[in-house]
mmCIF file of C-alpha atoms in Angstrom:
data_model
loop_
_atom_site.group_PDB
_atom_site.id
_atom_site.type_symbol
_atom_site.label_atom_id
_atom_site.label_comp_id
_atom_site.label_asym_id
_atom_site.label_seq_id
_atom_site.Cartn_x
_atom_site.Cartn_y
_atom_site.Cartn_z
ATOM 1 C CA MET A 1 5.837 4.353 -15.985
ATOM 2 C CA LEU A 2 8.783 4.128 -14.161
ATOM 3 C CA ALA A 3 10.574 1.798 -16.733
ATOM 4 C CA ASN A 4 12.345 2.634 -19.934
ATOM 5 C CA LEU A 5 10.334 0.742 -22.598
ATOM 6 C CA SER A 6 13.034 1.667 -25.101
ATOM 7 C CA LYS A 7 15.578 -0.657 -23.404
ATOM 8 C CA ILE A 8 13.416 -3.900 -24.916
ATOM 9 C CA GLY A 9 12.634 -2.450 -28.252
ATOM 10 C CA CYS A 10 9.181 -1.115 -27.509
ATOM 11 C CA ASP A 11 9.652 1.911 -29.664
ATOM 12 C CA SER A 12 10.470 -0.296 -32.789
ATOM 13 C CA ASN A 13 7.358 -2.596 -32.846
ATOM 14 C CA HIS A 14 9.239 -5.675 -32.054
ATOM 15 C CA THR A 15 11.218 -7.323 -29.232
ATOM 16 C CA ASN A 16 13.616 -10.407 -29.599
ATOM 17 C CA TYR A 17 12.946 -11.111 -25.576
ATOM 18 C CA SER A 18 10.943 -13.659 -23.737
ATOM 19 C CA LYS A 19 8.427 -12.279 -21.480
ATOM 20 C CA GLN A 20 10.962 -13.043 -18.535
ATOM 21 C CA GLN A 21 13.752 -11.350 -19.964
ATOM 22 C CA ILE A 22 11.420 -8.274 -20.629
ATOM 23 C CA ASP A 23 10.598 -8.560 -17.059
ATOM 24 C CA LYS A 24 13.764 -8.218 -15.615
ATOM 25 C CA ILE A 25 15.121 -5.535 -17.948
ATOM 26 C CA LEU A 26 12.148 -3.344 -17.186
ATOM 27 C CA LEU A 27 12.371 -3.874 -13.323
ATOM 28 C CA MET A 28 16.007 -3.118 -13.667
ATOM 29 C CA SER A 29 15.353 0.074 -15.712
ATOM 30 C CA ALA A 30 12.833 1.345 -13.091
ATOM 31 C CA LYS A 31 15.037 0.397 -10.119
ATOM 32 C CA GLU A 32 17.700 2.577 -12.379
ATOM 33 C CA ASN A 33 15.209 5.511 -12.833
ATOM 34 C CA LEU A 34 14.442 5.546 -8.986
ATOM 35 C CA ARG A 35 17.887 5.779 -7.896
ATOM 36 C CA ASN A 36 18.200 8.632 -10.352
ATOM 37 C CA PHE A 37 15.251 10.405 -9.051
ATOM 38 C CA ALA A 38 16.214 13.560 -6.381
ATOM 39 C CA TYR A 39 13.535 12.547 -4.472
ATOM 40 C CA PHE A 40 10.473 10.130 -4.141
ATOM 41 C CA ALA A 41 8.099 9.382 -1.232
ATOM 42 C CA ILE A 42 6.439 6.437 0.340
ATOM 43 C CA THR A 43 2.888 6.619 1.210
ATOM 44 C CA GLU A 44 3.139 4.775 4.458
ATOM 45 C CA TYR A 45 5.834 7.036 5.548
ATOM 46 C CA GLN A 46 4.575 10.214 5.576
ATOM 47 C CA LYS A 47 6.397 12.000 7.991
ATOM 48 C CA PRO A 48 9.988 10.382 7.145
ATOM 49 C CA SER A 49 8.968 11.524 3.239
ATOM 50 C CA GLN A 50 8.394 14.983 4.506
ATOM 51 C CA TYR A 51 11.540 15.265 6.137
ATOM 52 C CA LEU A 52 13.456 13.807 3.467
ATOM 53 C CA PHE A 53 11.625 16.186 1.117
ATOM 54 C CA GLU A 54 12.252 19.260 3.056
ATOM 55 C CA LYS A 55 16.272 18.377 3.267
ATOM 56 C CA THR A 56 16.496 17.374 -0.179
ATOM 57 C CA PHE A 57 14.853 20.645 -1.559
ATOM 58 C CA ASN A 58 15.902 22.959 1.181
ATOM 59 C CA LEU A 59 12.241 23.697 1.850
ATOM 60 C CA GLU A 60 9.876 23.659 5.084
ATOM 61 C CA PHE A 61 6.307 22.825 5.128
ATOM 62 C CA LYS A 62 3.734 24.854 7.270
ATOM 63 C CA GLN A 63 2.292 21.500 8.583
ATOM 64 C CA ASP A 64 3.398 18.154 9.065
ATOM 65 C CA PHE A 65 2.186 15.459 6.971
ATOM 66 C CA ILE A 66 -0.639 13.754 8.360
ATOM 67 C CA GLN A 67 -0.134 10.050 8.505
ATOM 68 C CA MET A 68 -3.376 7.602 7.241
ATOM 69 C CA ASN A 69 -3.425 4.024 7.662
ATOM 70 C CA VAL A 70 -6.611 3.082 6.120
ATOM 71 C CA THR A 71 -7.714 3.207 2.718
ATOM 72 C CA ARG A 72 -11.025 2.429 1.078
ATOM 73 C CA ILE A 73 -9.400 -0.781 -0.550
ATOM 74 C CA SER A 74 -8.713 -1.927 3.006
ATOM 75 C CA LEU A 75 -12.691 -2.614 3.599
ATOM 76 C CA ILE A 76 -12.745 -4.954 0.766
ATOM 77 C CA ASN A 77 -12.588 -8.699 1.685
ATOM 78 C CA ILE A 78 -10.608 -11.129 -0.632
ATOM 79 C CA THR A 79 -9.887 -14.778 -0.243
ATOM 80 C CA LYS A 80 -6.132 -16.193 0.726
ATOM 81 C CA GLU A 81 -6.320 -17.713 -2.951
ATOM 82 C CA GLU A 82 -7.363 -14.355 -4.298
ATOM 83 C CA GLU A 83 -4.874 -12.669 -2.465
ATOM 84 C CA ALA A 84 -2.041 -15.170 -3.841
ATOM 85 C CA LYS A 85 -3.089 -14.683 -7.559
ATOM 86 C CA ILE A 86 -2.979 -10.508 -6.707
ATOM 87 C CA ARG A 87 0.426 -11.094 -5.587
ATOM 88 C CA GLU A 88 1.696 -13.289 -8.259
ATOM 89 C CA LYS A 89 0.137 -10.926 -10.834
ATOM 90 C CA ASN A 90 2.105 -7.968 -9.107
ATOM 91 C CA LYS A 91 5.252 -9.783 -8.124
ATOM 92 C CA LEU A 92 7.349 -7.368 -10.159
ATOM 93 C CA ASP A 93 5.511 -4.006 -8.568
ATOM 94 C CA ILE A 94 6.091 -5.783 -5.374
ATOM 95 C CA GLU A 95 9.711 -6.044 -5.638
ATOM 96 C CA LEU A 96 9.985 -2.838 -6.686
ATOM 97 C CA TYR A 97 7.949 -1.487 -4.347
ATOM 98 C CA LYS A 98 10.728 -3.385 -1.546
ATOM 99 C CA TYR A 99 13.298 -1.794 -3.231
ATOM 100 C CA ALA A 100 11.778 1.746 -3.190
ATOM 101 C CA GLU A 101 11.371 1.100 0.645
ATOM 102 C CA SER A 102 14.676 -0.007 0.837
ATOM 103 C CA LEU A 103 16.422 2.899 -1.046
ATOM 104 C CA PHE A 104 14.095 5.249 0.729
ATOM 105 C CA PHE A 105 15.383 4.335 4.168
ATOM 106 C CA GLN A 106 18.619 4.592 2.745
ATOM 107 C CA ARG A 107 18.252 8.153 1.735
ATOM 108 C CA TYR A 108 16.273 8.891 4.946
ATOM 109 C CA ASN A 109 19.014 7.506 7.306
ATOM 110 C CA ALA A 110 21.820 9.062 5.429
ATOM 111 C CA THR A 111 20.273 12.488 5.659
ATOM 112 C CA LYS A 112 19.607 12.028 9.086
ATOM 113 C CA LYS A 113 23.314 11.252 9.581
ATOM 114 C CA ALA A 114 24.461 14.114 7.542
ATOM 115 C CA ASN A 115 22.599 16.525 9.864
ATOM 116 C CA GLY A 116 23.686 14.704 12.832
ATOM 117 C CA GLN A 117 20.696 13.213 13.692
ATOM 118 C CA GLN A 118 19.966 9.366 14.591
ATOM 119 C CA GLY A 119 18.204 7.676 11.408
ATOM 120 C CA ILE A 120 15.593 4.573 11.632
ATOM 121 C CA ASN A 121 16.359 1.051 11.963
ATOM 122 C CA ILE A 122 15.067 0.069 8.665
ATOM 123 C CA SER A 123 13.908 -3.789 9.471
ATOM 124 C CA LYS A 124 12.140 -2.660 13.050
ATOM 125 C CA THR A 125 10.325 0.092 11.025
ATOM 126 C CA VAL A 126 9.221 -2.162 8.113
ATOM 127 C CA VAL A 127 7.884 -4.577 10.693
ATOM 128 C CA LYS A 128 6.897 -2.137 13.009
ATOM 129 C CA ALA A 129 4.290 -0.945 9.835
ATOM 130 C CA LYS A 130 3.636 -4.274 9.057
ATOM 131 C CA ASN A 131 2.469 -5.365 12.409
ATOM 132 C CA LYS A 132 0.428 -2.143 12.653
ATOM 133 C CA SER A 133 -0.894 -3.082 8.962
ATOM 134 C CA ASN A 134 -1.617 -6.545 10.374
ATOM 135 C CA LYS A 135 -3.420 -4.654 13.445
ATOM 136 C CA LEU A 136 -5.457 -2.677 11.195
ATOM 137 C CA GLU A 137 -6.481 -5.549 9.031
ATOM 138 C CA GLU A 138 -7.782 -7.475 12.082
ATOM 139 C CA GLU A 139 -9.616 -4.860 13.255
ATOM 140 C CA ARG A 140 -11.308 -4.346 9.817
ATOM 141 C CA GLN A 141 -12.264 -8.033 9.613
ATOM 142 C CA THR A 142 -13.818 -7.596 13.166
ATOM 143 C CA PHE A 143 -15.711 -4.417 12.312
ATOM 144 C CA VAL A 144 -17.008 -5.964 9.018
ATOM 145 C CA LYS A 145 -18.005 -9.146 10.991
ATOM 146 C CA LEU A 146 -19.911 -6.956 13.428
ATOM 147 C CA ILE A 147 -21.355 -4.914 10.495
ATOM 148 C CA SER A 148 -22.479 -8.096 9.100
ATOM 149 C CA GLU A 149 -23.905 -9.759 12.249
ATOM 150 C CA ARG A 150 -26.027 -6.390 12.677
ATOM 151 C CA ALA A 151 -27.320 -6.415 9.428
ATOM 152 C CA LYS A 152 -28.051 -10.292 9.480
ATOM 153 C CA ARG A 153 -30.126 -9.509 12.977
ATOM 154 C CA LYS A 154 -31.765 -6.418 11.724
ATOM 155 C CA LYS A 155 -32.651 -8.402 8.569
ATOM 156 C CA ALA A 156 -34.281 -11.266 10.910
ATOM 157 C CA ALA A 157 -36.073 -8.468 13.124
ATOM 158 C CA ALA A 158 -37.417 -7.176 9.986
ATOM 159 C CA GLN A 159 -38.536 -10.283 8.921
ATOM 160 C CA GLN A 160 -40.276 -11.184 12.095
ATOM 161 C CA LEU A 161 -42.341 -8.179 12.598
ATOM 162 C CA LEU A 162 -43.339 -8.405 8.759
ATOM 163 C CA GLU A 163 -44.541 -12.036 9.818
ATOM 164 C CA THR A 164 -46.213 -10.818 12.723
ATOM 165 C CA GLN A 165 -48.091 -8.056 11.226
ATOM 166 C CA GLN A 166 -49.198 -10.349 8.591
ATOM 167 C CA LYS A 167 -50.681 -13.026 11.192
ATOM 168 C CA ASN A 168 -52.021 -10.392 13.240
ATOM 169 C CA GLN A 169 -53.840 -8.655 9.761
ATOM 170 C CA PRO A 170 -57.699 -9.715 9.861
ATOM 171 C CA THR A 171 -58.765 -12.001 6.795
ATOM 172 C CA SER A 172 -61.401 -10.760 4.791
#
C-alpha cells in the first residue's frame, strides 16, 4: 500500500474519521509518498520510464525497454454498466494514477530539460496514448467478434454435418 495507514489511526484499532475522510487522507498520503520516491515507472510509458531511471540513478540498460500495449485483461468483454461500477469502486486508484502520470511527466520533462533535450507535451502524449488504447480496444472487439462469428459458423457446420450423417445412416 502506498498510503501511510497510521495517518488514520489504523495502528490503534480505532478511527474517528468517516469513510470519505479516510479516503481523502489516504489518497493525500499516497500522493505524498509518491512524491518522495526517487523514481517510479508507469507501465504504459516504458521508454520514458527507462530514460528517467537511467538519468535518476546514473545507470544505463544494455537493452531498451519493450513497450507492450496489449494485456490479457484487454481481452475481457465488459458492459458499459460494469465498467462504470469498476470505475466507481476504483475512483481513488484512478485519481492516484492520474496524479502519478502527471508527476511522472513533470519529472521526465525536467530531466530532459536538465540534459538539454526537449520534453514531451504531457497532454498530447496522454491523449495519443489513450487514442492508441481506444484503437487497440476497437481492434480487440473486432477480433473477438470475428472469432465468435467463426465459432458460430463452425458449430453450425458441425451440427449440419451431424444431421446429414444421421439422415444418411441406414435404420435397422
